Structures are given as structure tokens and as C-alpha cells.
Coordinates of N, CA and C in Angstrom, one line a residue:
Chain R
E14 N -89.0 27.5 -54.8 CA -88.0 28.7 -54.2 C -89.1 29.8 -54.7
D15 N -88.9 31.1 -53.6 CA -89.5 32.1 -53.5 C -89.3 33.1 -54.6
K16 N -90.3 34.0 -54.9 CA -89.4 34.7 -56.0 C -90.1 36.3 -56.0
V17 N -89.7 37.5 -56.0 CA -90.1 38.7 -56.0 C -89.9 39.2 -57.2
V18 N -90.9 40.1 -58.1 CA -90.4 40.7 -59.3 C -91.2 42.3 -59.3
Q19 N -90.6 42.7 -59.2 CA -90.7 44.1 -59.6 C -90.6 45.2 -60.9
S20 N -91.6 46.1 -60.8 CA -91.8 46.5 -62.6 C -92.2 47.6 -62.3
P21 N -91.7 48.9 -63.2 CA -91.1 48.8 -64.3 C -89.8 48.6 -63.4
L22 N -88.6 48.3 -64.5 CA -87.0 48.4 -64.2 C -86.4 49.5 -63.8
S23 N -87.0 50.3 -64.7 CA -86.5 51.7 -64.3 C -87.7 52.7 -64.9
L24 N -87.9 54.1 -64.8 CA -88.6 54.7 -64.7 C -88.3 56.3 -64.7
V25 N -88.5 57.4 -65.6 CA -88.2 58.9 -65.7 C -89.5 59.4 -65.3
V26 N -89.7 60.6 -64.3 CA -90.6 61.4 -64.8 C -90.0 62.8 -64.4
H27 N -91.3 63.5 -64.1 CA -91.2 65.1 -64.2 C -91.6 65.5 -62.6
E28 N -91.2 66.7 -62.2 CA -92.0 66.5 -60.9 C -93.1 67.2 -60.8
G29 N -93.8 66.8 -59.9 CA -95.3 66.6 -60.1 C -95.6 65.8 -60.3
D30 N -95.4 65.1 -61.2 CA -96.1 63.5 -61.4 C -96.3 62.6 -60.3
T31 N -97.3 61.7 -60.4 CA -97.6 60.7 -59.6 C -97.2 59.1 -60.7
V32 N -96.1 58.5 -59.7 CA -95.8 57.0 -60.1 C -96.3 55.8 -59.3
T33 N -96.5 54.8 -60.0 CA -97.0 53.5 -59.6 C -95.9 52.5 -59.4
L34 N -95.0 52.2 -58.5 CA -94.4 51.0 -59.0 C -95.0 49.3 -58.5
N35 N -94.7 48.5 -59.1 CA -95.5 47.6 -58.8 C -94.3 46.2 -58.3
C36 N -94.7 45.7 -57.7 CA -93.9 43.9 -56.9 C -94.9 42.9 -56.9
S37 N -94.7 41.9 -57.4 CA -95.4 41.2 -57.4 C -94.5 39.8 -57.3
Y38 N -95.1 38.7 -56.3 CA -94.5 37.9 -55.5 C -95.0 36.2 -55.5
E39 N -94.2 35.5 -55.5 CA -94.5 33.8 -54.9 C -93.5 33.2 -54.3
V40 N -94.4 33.3 -53.0 CA -93.8 33.0 -51.9 C -95.0 31.8 -50.8
T41 N -94.3 30.7 -50.4 CA -95.1 29.8 -49.9 C -94.8 30.2 -48.5
N42 N -96.2 30.5 -47.7 CA -96.8 30.7 -46.3 C -96.5 32.1 -46.4
F43 N -96.8 33.2 -47.1 CA -96.5 34.4 -47.1 C -96.6 35.1 -45.6
R44 N -95.9 35.9 -45.1 CA -95.7 36.6 -43.8 C -96.1 38.1 -44.0
S45 N -95.2 38.7 -44.6 CA -95.1 40.2 -44.8 C -94.2 40.7 -46.3
L46 N -94.7 41.9 -46.9 CA -94.0 42.3 -47.6 C -93.6 43.9 -47.5
L47 N -92.5 43.9 -47.6 CA -91.4 45.2 -47.3 C -90.8 46.1 -48.4
W48 N -91.5 47.5 -48.2 CA -90.6 48.6 -49.2 C -89.5 49.3 -48.7
Y49 N -88.5 49.3 -49.4 CA -87.3 49.9 -48.9 C -87.2 51.1 -49.9
K50 N -86.6 52.5 -49.8 CA -86.1 53.3 -50.6 C -84.2 53.4 -50.6
Q51 N -83.6 53.2 -51.6 CA -81.9 53.1 -51.6 C -81.9 54.1 -52.7
E52 N -81.2 55.5 -51.8 CA -80.6 56.6 -52.6 C -79.5 56.6 -53.0
K53 N -78.6 56.1 -51.9 CA -77.1 56.4 -52.6 C -76.2 55.1 -52.3
K54 N -76.4 54.7 -51.0 CA -76.3 53.3 -50.1 C -76.8 52.4 -49.7
A55 N -77.2 53.1 -48.3 CA -77.8 52.1 -47.4 C -79.4 52.3 -47.6
P56 N -80.3 50.9 -48.1 CA -81.4 50.8 -48.0 C -82.3 51.8 -46.4
T57 N -83.3 52.4 -46.9 CA -84.3 53.2 -45.6 C -85.3 52.3 -45.9
F58 N -86.0 52.1 -44.9 CA -87.6 50.9 -44.7 C -88.2 52.4 -44.8
L59 N -89.2 51.7 -45.5 CA -90.6 52.5 -45.7 C -91.6 52.0 -45.3
F60 N -92.3 50.9 -45.9 CA -93.5 50.1 -45.4 C -93.4 48.6 -45.0
M61 N -94.0 48.2 -44.2 CA -94.3 46.7 -44.1 C -95.9 46.6 -44.2
L62 N -96.4 45.7 -45.0 CA -97.3 45.0 -45.4 C -98.0 43.5 -44.5
T63 N -98.8 43.4 -44.0 CA -99.0 42.1 -43.4 C -100.3 41.7 -44.0
S64 N -101.1 40.6 -43.5 CA -102.0 40.3 -43.5 C -103.2 41.2 -42.9
S65 N -102.6 41.7 -41.6 CA -103.7 42.7 -40.8 C -103.4 43.9 -41.1
G66 N -102.6 44.5 -42.4 CA -102.1 45.8 -42.7 C -102.1 45.7 -43.9
I67 N -103.4 45.6 -44.4 CA -102.6 45.9 -46.4 C -102.5 47.1 -47.1
E68 N -102.8 48.2 -46.1 CA -102.6 49.4 -46.8 C -101.8 50.4 -45.6
K69 N -100.7 50.9 -46.1 CA -100.0 51.8 -45.6 C -100.0 53.5 -46.2
K70 N -99.5 54.1 -45.5 CA -99.4 55.8 -45.9 C -98.3 56.8 -45.4
S71 N -98.0 57.5 -45.6 CA -96.5 58.3 -44.8 C -96.6 59.4 -46.0
G72 N -97.1 60.5 -45.5 CA -97.0 61.5 -46.4 C -97.5 61.6 -48.2
R73 N -96.9 61.4 -48.9 CA -97.0 61.5 -50.0 C -96.9 59.7 -50.8
L74 N -96.1 59.3 -50.0 CA -96.0 57.8 -50.4 C -97.2 56.8 -49.8
S75 N -97.8 56.0 -50.5 CA -98.7 55.0 -50.0 C -98.1 53.6 -50.8
S76 N -98.9 52.6 -49.9 CA -98.9 51.2 -50.4 C -99.7 50.5 -50.3
I77 N -100.1 49.4 -51.1 CA -101.3 48.4 -50.7 C -100.7 47.5 -51.0
L78 N -101.6 46.4 -50.5 CA -101.4 44.7 -50.5 C -102.5 44.1 -51.3
D79 N -102.1 43.2 -52.2 CA -103.2 42.7 -53.0 C -102.9 41.4 -52.5
K80 N -103.6 40.5 -51.7 CA -103.2 39.2 -51.1 C -103.9 38.3 -52.1
K81 N -104.9 38.5 -52.7 CA -105.5 37.9 -53.9 C -104.4 37.8 -55.0
E82 N -104.1 38.8 -55.7 CA -103.3 39.2 -56.9 C -101.9 38.9 -56.5
L83 N -101.2 38.3 -55.2 CA -100.0 38.4 -54.8 C -99.0 39.5 -55.3
S84 N -99.3 40.7 -55.1 CA -98.9 41.8 -55.5 C -99.0 42.7 -54.7
S85 N -98.0 44.2 -54.5 CA -98.4 45.1 -54.0 C -97.8 46.6 -55.2
I86 N -98.3 47.5 -54.7 CA -98.1 48.8 -55.5 C -97.5 49.7 -54.3
L87 N -96.7 50.6 -54.6 CA -96.2 51.6 -54.1 C -96.2 53.2 -55.4
N88 N -97.4 54.0 -54.4 CA -97.7 55.3 -55.0 C -96.6 56.2 -54.6
I89 N -96.4 57.1 -55.2 CA -95.7 58.3 -55.1 C -96.5 59.2 -55.8
T90 N -97.3 60.4 -54.8 CA -97.7 61.4 -55.5 C -97.3 62.8 -55.6
A91 N -97.0 64.2 -56.5 CA -96.4 64.8 -56.7 C -95.1 64.7 -56.1
T92 N -94.4 64.5 -57.1 CA -93.0 63.7 -57.0 C -91.9 64.6 -57.2
Q93 N -91.0 64.5 -56.3 CA -90.1 65.7 -56.4 C -88.9 65.0 -56.6
T94 N -87.6 65.6 -56.8 CA -86.1 65.5 -57.2 C -85.4 64.5 -55.9
G95 N -86.1 64.5 -55.1 CA -85.5 63.6 -53.5 C -86.2 62.8 -53.8
D96 N -87.0 62.2 -54.3 CA -87.5 60.7 -54.8 C -87.0 59.8 -55.8
S97 N -86.1 60.7 -56.5 CA -85.0 59.9 -57.2 C -84.4 58.8 -56.4
A98 N -84.4 57.4 -56.4 CA -83.8 56.4 -55.9 C -84.0 55.1 -56.7
I99 N -83.8 54.0 -56.2 CA -84.4 52.9 -56.3 C -85.0 52.1 -55.3
Y100 N -86.1 51.6 -56.0 CA -87.3 51.2 -54.7 C -87.4 49.7 -54.4
L101 N -87.3 49.3 -53.5 CA -87.1 47.8 -53.7 C -88.1 46.7 -52.7
C102 N -88.5 45.8 -53.3 CA -89.4 45.2 -52.6 C -88.9 44.1 -52.2
A103 N -89.4 43.2 -50.8 CA -88.7 42.2 -50.2 C -90.2 41.7 -49.5
V104 N -90.2 40.4 -49.4 CA -91.2 39.3 -49.0 C -90.4 38.6 -48.0
E105 N -91.3 38.4 -47.0 CA -91.1 37.2 -45.9 C -92.2 36.3 -45.8
A106 N -91.2 35.1 -45.6 CA -92.5 33.7 -45.3 C -92.4 33.4 -44.1
W107 N -93.3 33.1 -43.5 CA -93.3 32.1 -42.2 C -92.4 31.0 -41.9
N108 N -91.6 30.4 -41.1 CA -90.6 29.7 -40.9 C -89.6 30.1 -41.8
A109 N -89.2 31.1 -42.4 CA -88.1 31.1 -43.3 C -87.0 31.6 -42.4
G110 N -87.1 32.0 -41.1 CA -85.7 31.7 -40.4 C -85.7 33.3 -40.5
N111 N -86.2 34.5 -40.8 CA -85.6 35.5 -40.5 C -84.8 36.2 -41.9
M112 N -85.6 35.2 -43.1 CA -84.7 35.8 -44.6 C -86.3 36.7 -45.2
L113 N -85.1 37.4 -45.7 CA -86.3 37.9 -46.9 C -85.6 37.8 -48.3
T114 N -86.7 37.4 -49.0 CA -86.4 37.8 -50.8 C -86.8 38.8 -51.4
F115 N -85.7 39.6 -52.0 CA -85.9 41.0 -52.5 C -85.9 40.7 -54.2
G116 N -86.6 41.4 -54.4 CA -86.8 42.1 -56.2 C -85.6 42.5 -56.5
G117 N -85.6 42.8 -58.0 CA -84.5 43.7 -58.5 C -84.9 45.1 -58.7
G118 N -85.8 45.7 -57.9 CA -85.6 46.8 -57.5 C -86.2 48.0 -59.1
T119 N -86.7 49.1 -58.7 CA -87.0 50.0 -60.0 C -86.4 51.2 -59.4
R120 N -86.1 51.4 -60.5 CA -85.1 52.9 -60.3 C -85.7 54.0 -61.1
L121 N -85.8 54.8 -59.7 CA -86.7 56.3 -60.0 C -85.9 57.2 -60.3
M122 N -86.3 58.0 -61.7 CA -85.4 59.1 -61.8 C -86.6 60.4 -61.9
V123 N -86.6 61.5 -61.1 CA -87.2 62.8 -61.1 C -86.6 63.6 -61.6
K124 N -87.0 64.4 -62.6 CA -86.4 65.5 -63.1 C -87.1 66.4 -62.7
P125 N -86.5 67.7 -62.9 CA -86.6 69.3 -62.2 C -87.9 69.6 -63.5
Chain K
D28 N -74.5 57.4 -31.8 CA -75.9 57.3 -32.2 C -75.7 55.6 -32.8
G29 N -76.9 54.7 -32.5 CA -77.0 53.5 -32.8 C -76.9 53.5 -34.1
G30 N -76.3 52.3 -34.8 CA -76.3 52.2 -36.2 C -75.6 50.8 -36.4
I31 N -75.5 50.8 -38.0 CA -74.3 49.4 -38.3 C -73.4 50.2 -38.8
T32 N -72.0 50.1 -38.8 CA -70.7 50.3 -39.3 C -70.2 49.4 -40.2
Q33 N -69.6 49.9 -41.3 CA -69.1 48.8 -42.3 C -67.8 49.5 -42.8
S34 N -66.8 48.7 -42.4 CA -65.7 49.4 -43.2 C -64.6 47.8 -44.0
P35 N -63.9 48.4 -44.9 CA -63.9 49.6 -45.7 C -65.1 50.1 -46.7
K36 N -65.2 51.2 -46.8 CA -66.1 51.6 -47.6 C -65.7 51.5 -48.9
Y37 N -64.9 51.8 -49.7 CA -64.0 50.8 -51.1 C -62.8 49.9 -50.5
L38 N -62.6 49.3 -51.6 CA -61.6 47.9 -51.6 C -61.4 47.6 -52.5
F39 N -60.0 47.4 -52.8 CA -59.5 47.2 -54.3 C -58.5 45.7 -54.0
R40 N -59.0 45.0 -55.0 CA -58.3 43.6 -54.4 C -57.8 42.9 -55.9
K41 N -56.7 42.4 -55.7 CA -56.1 41.5 -56.9 C -56.6 40.0 -57.0
E42 N -57.0 39.4 -57.9 CA -57.2 38.1 -57.9 C -56.4 37.3 -57.2
G43 N -56.8 36.4 -56.8 CA -56.6 35.2 -56.1 C -56.3 35.9 -54.3
Q44 N -56.7 36.6 -53.9 CA -56.0 37.4 -52.7 C -57.8 37.1 -51.8
N45 N -57.7 36.7 -50.4 CA -59.0 37.1 -49.5 C -59.1 37.8 -49.0
V46 N -59.9 38.6 -48.7 CA -60.7 40.0 -48.5 C -61.5 39.6 -46.9
T47 N -61.5 40.8 -46.3 CA -62.8 40.7 -44.9 C -63.0 42.1 -45.2
L48 N -64.1 42.3 -45.0 CA -65.0 43.2 -44.7 C -65.5 43.1 -43.4
S49 N -65.7 44.2 -42.8 CA -66.3 44.2 -41.2 C -67.7 45.0 -41.0
C50 N -68.2 44.4 -40.1 CA -69.4 44.6 -39.9 C -69.7 44.8 -38.7
E51 N -70.0 45.7 -38.0 CA -70.4 46.3 -36.1 C -71.8 47.0 -36.5
Q52 N -72.2 46.4 -35.3 CA -73.6 47.1 -35.1 C -73.6 47.2 -33.2
N53 N -74.4 48.4 -33.1 CA -74.6 48.7 -32.0 C -76.0 49.0 -31.2
L54 N -76.9 48.0 -32.1 CA -78.3 48.3 -32.0 C -79.0 47.1 -31.3
N55 N -77.9 46.2 -30.3 CA -78.6 44.8 -29.8 C -79.1 44.4 -30.5
H56 N -78.7 44.1 -32.2 CA -80.0 43.3 -32.8 C -79.6 41.8 -32.7
D57 N -80.3 40.7 -32.7 CA -79.8 39.6 -32.7 C -79.4 39.2 -34.0
V58 N -80.2 39.3 -35.2 CA -79.8 38.7 -36.5 C -79.1 40.1 -37.5
M59 N -77.8 39.5 -37.8 CA -77.2 39.9 -39.1 C -77.0 39.0 -40.2
Y60 N -77.0 40.2 -41.2 CA -77.0 39.6 -42.7 C -75.4 40.2 -43.3
W61 N -75.4 39.3 -44.3 CA -74.9 40.2 -45.3 C -75.6 40.1 -46.9
Y62 N -75.4 40.9 -47.4 CA -76.1 40.8 -49.1 C -75.3 41.3 -49.7
R63 N -75.4 40.7 -51.2 CA -74.5 41.5 -52.8 C -75.4 42.0 -53.5
Q64 N -75.0 43.3 -53.9 CA -76.0 43.9 -55.0 C -75.0 44.1 -56.2
D65 N -75.8 43.7 -57.2 CA -75.3 43.7 -58.4 C -76.2 44.8 -59.2
P66 N -75.8 45.6 -60.3 CA -76.8 46.1 -60.8 C -78.0 45.6 -61.8
G67 N -79.1 45.8 -60.8 CA -80.3 45.6 -61.9 C -80.8 44.0 -61.2
Q68 N -80.0 43.7 -60.0 CA -80.4 42.5 -59.4 C -81.0 42.5 -58.4
G69 N -81.0 43.6 -57.7 CA -81.6 43.9 -56.3 C -80.7 42.9 -55.1
L70 N -81.4 42.8 -54.1 CA -80.2 42.5 -53.2 C -80.2 40.9 -53.0
R71 N -79.1 40.0 -52.5 CA -79.1 38.6 -52.5 C -78.4 38.4 -51.3
L72 N -78.9 37.5 -50.6 CA -78.1 37.1 -49.6 C -77.1 36.0 -49.4
I73 N -75.8 36.2 -48.8 CA -75.0 35.8 -49.0 C -75.1 34.5 -47.8
Y74 N -75.2 35.2 -46.7 CA -75.2 34.5 -45.0 C -75.7 35.6 -44.1
Y75 N -76.6 35.0 -43.5 CA -77.1 35.4 -42.1 C -76.8 34.5 -40.8
S76 N -77.2 35.6 -39.9 CA -76.9 34.7 -38.6 C -78.0 35.3 -37.3
Q77 N -78.4 34.3 -36.8 CA -79.2 34.5 -35.9 C -78.9 34.4 -34.4
I78 N -77.6 34.6 -34.0 CA -77.5 33.8 -32.6 C -75.4 33.8 -32.7
V79 N -75.2 34.2 -31.7 CA -73.5 34.3 -32.0 C -73.1 32.6 -32.1
N80 N -72.0 32.6 -32.7 CA -71.4 31.0 -33.1 C -72.4 30.0 -34.2
D81 N -73.3 31.0 -34.6 CA -74.3 29.9 -35.5 C -74.5 31.1 -36.6
F82 N -74.5 30.5 -37.7 CA -74.9 31.3 -39.2 C -75.5 30.1 -40.5
Q83 N -76.1 30.6 -41.1 CA -76.8 29.8 -42.3 C -76.7 30.6 -43.7
K84 N -76.4 29.7 -44.4 CA -75.7 29.9 -45.9 C -77.4 30.4 -46.3
G85 N -77.3 31.8 -47.6 CA -78.3 32.1 -48.1 C -78.1 31.9 -49.2
D86 N -78.4 32.2 -50.4 CA -78.8 32.1 -52.0 C -77.3 32.1 -52.5
I87 N -76.4 32.7 -52.1 CA -75.5 33.1 -53.0 C -74.0 32.9 -51.9
A88 N -74.0 31.8 -51.1 CA -72.8 31.7 -49.8 C -71.3 30.9 -50.9
E89 N -71.9 30.6 -52.1 CA -70.4 29.8 -52.8 C -69.1 30.9 -52.5
G90 N -68.1 30.5 -52.1 CA -67.0 31.8 -52.2 C -66.7 32.7 -51.1
Y91 N -67.8 32.4 -50.0 CA -67.9 33.9 -49.1 C -67.7 32.8 -47.9
S92 N -67.0 33.7 -46.5 CA -67.4 33.1 -45.5 C -67.3 33.8 -44.2
V93 N -67.8 33.2 -42.8 CA -68.3 34.6 -42.1 C -68.4 33.7 -40.7
S94 N -67.9 34.6 -39.8 CA -68.2 34.1 -38.6 C -69.0 35.4 -37.9
R95 N -69.7 35.0 -36.5 CA -69.9 35.6 -35.6 C -69.8 35.1 -34.2
E96 N -68.2 35.8 -33.8 CA -67.9 35.7 -32.5 C -68.5 36.1 -31.1
K97 N -68.6 37.7 -31.5 CA -69.6 38.2 -30.7 C -70.6 39.0 -31.4
K98 N -72.2 39.1 -30.9 CA -73.5 39.3 -30.9 C -73.1 40.5 -32.0
E99 N -72.4 41.8 -31.9 CA -71.9 43.2 -32.3 C -71.4 42.7 -34.0
S100 N -70.9 42.3 -34.1 CA -69.9 41.7 -35.0 C -69.9 40.6 -36.2
F101 N -70.2 41.2 -37.3 CA -70.1 39.8 -38.4 C -69.6 40.0 -39.8
P102 N -68.4 39.6 -39.6 CA -67.2 39.7 -40.7 C -67.7 38.9 -41.5
L103 N -67.3 39.4 -43.0 CA -67.3 38.4 -44.3 C -65.9 38.6 -44.8
T104 N -65.9 37.2 -45.1 CA -64.4 37.5 -46.0 C -64.7 36.8 -47.5
V105 N -64.5 37.3 -48.5 CA -64.7 37.2 -49.5 C -63.1 36.2 -50.2
T106 N -63.4 34.9 -50.3 CA -62.7 34.2 -50.9 C -62.0 34.4 -52.4
S107 N -61.1 34.0 -52.4 CA -60.2 33.7 -53.8 C -61.1 32.7 -54.7
A108 N -61.9 31.9 -53.6 CA -63.2 30.5 -54.7 C -63.9 31.8 -55.2
Q109 N -64.0 32.7 -54.8 CA -65.7 33.6 -55.2 C -64.9 34.2 -56.7
K110 N -65.9 33.6 -57.9 CA -65.5 34.0 -59.6 C -65.6 35.0 -59.5
N111 N -66.9 35.8 -59.1 CA -66.8 37.5 -59.7 C -67.5 38.1 -58.5
P112 N -66.2 38.4 -57.5 CA -66.2 39.2 -56.7 C -66.9 40.7 -56.6
T113 N -66.4 41.4 -57.5 CA -66.7 42.9 -57.9 C -68.0 43.2 -57.6
A114 N -68.4 43.5 -56.6 CA -70.0 44.1 -56.4 C -70.2 45.2 -55.1
F115 N -71.0 45.2 -54.7 CA -71.3 46.1 -53.3 C -71.9 45.6 -52.4
Y116 N -71.6 45.1 -51.5 CA -71.6 44.6 -50.2 C -72.6 45.3 -48.9
L117 N -73.7 44.8 -48.9 CA -74.5 45.2 -47.9 C -74.6 44.5 -46.2
C118 N -74.3 45.6 -45.3 CA -74.7 44.6 -44.0 C -75.8 45.0 -43.7
A119 N -76.8 44.1 -42.7 CA -77.8 44.4 -42.0 C -78.0 43.9 -41.0
S120 N -79.1 44.2 -40.2 CA -79.4 43.4 -38.9 C -80.8 43.9 -38.8
S121 N -81.5 42.8 -37.7 CA -82.8 42.7 -37.4 C -83.1 42.8 -35.7
E122 N -84.1 42.7 -35.6 CA -84.1 42.9 -34.2 C -83.7 41.1 -33.5
A123 N -84.7 40.5 -33.6 CA -85.0 39.6 -32.9 C -85.0 38.3 -34.0
A124 N -84.6 37.3 -33.4 CA -84.8 35.8 -33.8 C -85.9 35.4 -33.6
G125 N -86.2 34.5 -34.2 CA -87.8 33.6 -33.9 C -88.8 34.5 -34.3
R126 N -88.9 35.9 -34.4 CA -90.1 36.6 -34.6 C -89.8 36.8 -36.2
G127 N -91.0 37.9 -36.9 CA -91.0 38.4 -38.0 C -89.5 39.2 -38.4
T128 N -88.9 39.3 -39.4 CA -88.0 40.1 -39.4 C -88.2 41.4 -39.5
G129 N -89.3 42.2 -39.7 CA -89.8 43.5 -39.9 C -88.6 44.6 -40.3
E130 N -88.4 45.5 -39.6 CA -87.6 46.5 -40.3 C -85.8 46.0 -40.5
L131 N -85.4 45.8 -41.5 CA -83.9 45.9 -41.5 C -83.2 47.2 -41.7
F132 N -81.7 47.5 -40.5 CA -81.5 48.1 -40.8 C -80.2 48.4 -41.4
F133 N -79.9 48.9 -42.6 CA -78.5 48.7 -43.2 C -77.6 49.7 -43.1
G134 N -76.4 48.9 -42.9 CA -74.9 49.8 -43.2 C -74.7 50.7 -44.7
E135 N -73.7 51.4 -44.5 CA -73.5 52.3 -45.9 C -73.2 51.3 -47.2
G136 N -72.2 50.4 -46.6 CA -72.1 49.5 -47.7 C -70.5 49.2 -47.9
S137 N -70.0 48.3 -48.7 CA -68.7 48.2 -49.0 C -68.7 48.1 -50.5
R138 N -67.8 49.0 -51.4 CA -67.7 48.4 -52.9 C -66.3 47.9 -53.1
L139 N -66.5 46.4 -52.9 CA -65.4 45.5 -53.9 C -65.2 45.5 -55.3
T140 N -63.9 46.0 -55.6 CA -63.1 45.8 -57.0 C -62.2 45.1 -57.0
V141 N -62.4 43.8 -58.0 CA -61.3 42.8 -58.2 C -60.3 43.1 -59.4
L142 N -59.3 44.3 -59.3 CA -58.3 44.1 -60.3 C -57.7 43.1 -61.2

């Protein structure tokens, strides 16, 4: 059974801090790993990482996939209060029929 | 604007009642999903459908039913057999069956409370 574990469960930082969120996975025939941000209701897509694209960056957010360690990190530099959200990690396996397995999420709170 | 519309946003149900949550998308996506979200547990897959008139069970399908009569619509019925239905329900879609899922597009969710 595929498994995704995120850590920490929750995190409180102050504006300007840098945070690192972790995602580890156990999946047969890994295809991709995705990060989502959920502020209030609908999660929104951040990054997708695959064997051919193990590092992605967008503004203050960046993510790296470590296929050897079966994990990924999401970095947020110079955090802002608007970064407060639940960050979700999900993995997809080949031949999984469009199914994603999600982790439990990390709740980030950024204080002014 | 293209997107996914879920209704109702909030729903209260008495024990023993079935309720149906609506999900409509105008993105022309092939694949549609229903997830359940409980505090601290991320998203768990209830059902998904890759094509009209076909759907597959996810990890927690017991007590739920779905239909896919039209490409745009994927309603979820929470039956009285679901032992703990109070939760936040998210509908999602992705572009094409048979290829990598890629980005999921989510609706705004429906919060069901059983009284």
C-alpha cells in the first residue's frame, strides 16, 4: 500500500523566517510527487516533481525531490502571513489509474 | 470562467438520511474525484471516475455512492451506511485519463455535519 508522511504536523514561525516542510513516501513504481497549498477550502497546485524534473522554484517557494531518500522538501524563504496554510504532498505511481496518495499535510502559521 | 462548482457549501443531515453532494466542472476534464478531509488526515480518496458511466472505489468507499452520467457531473451520495459522515468533502478533476494525473483542480468543498 502506498504511503505518504509529512512532517512536521504543524509549524509556527514569524514573518521573514525560512521554513522547510518534509514529505517522505513509500510507493511502488513512483511516477510523480505534487505539492498543494490549501488556505481555506480548495487546494491549489504548487509544483510537480518527476524523475526528469527534480527541482522546481517559483518566487520564494522551491521544492526538491530526492529519489534516493524517497522524499521531498518544500522551502519557503522570507515567509509572509499569506503563506499561512496547510501544505499537502501527494504521490502518483505508474499504472495507478490517475490515483494520488496524499499525506496528512503540514499546517503552517506565519505570525506578523 | 472554467472551474469546478460544488454545492451545497454547508449541509446538515440527521442520522439515517442520505444526502447528495453536487460537483460540476466545465474544464472538459476526463477524470473526476471525490476526497474526504478530516482534521490532521490530509485527503482520502472516496471514488474516482475516468470516463462516463464508469468509476472506481478509492480507499474509503464504504457508505458512499457515485454516478457519472455526464462528463461534467460527478455527484456523491453519502448514505446512512456511512458511520461517521461529518467531514469536509472535496471534488476534483484532472485532464486526461490514461496519462499522468498532473495537476488536480479542486472545488471549494462541501462541509457536511450530521446532527
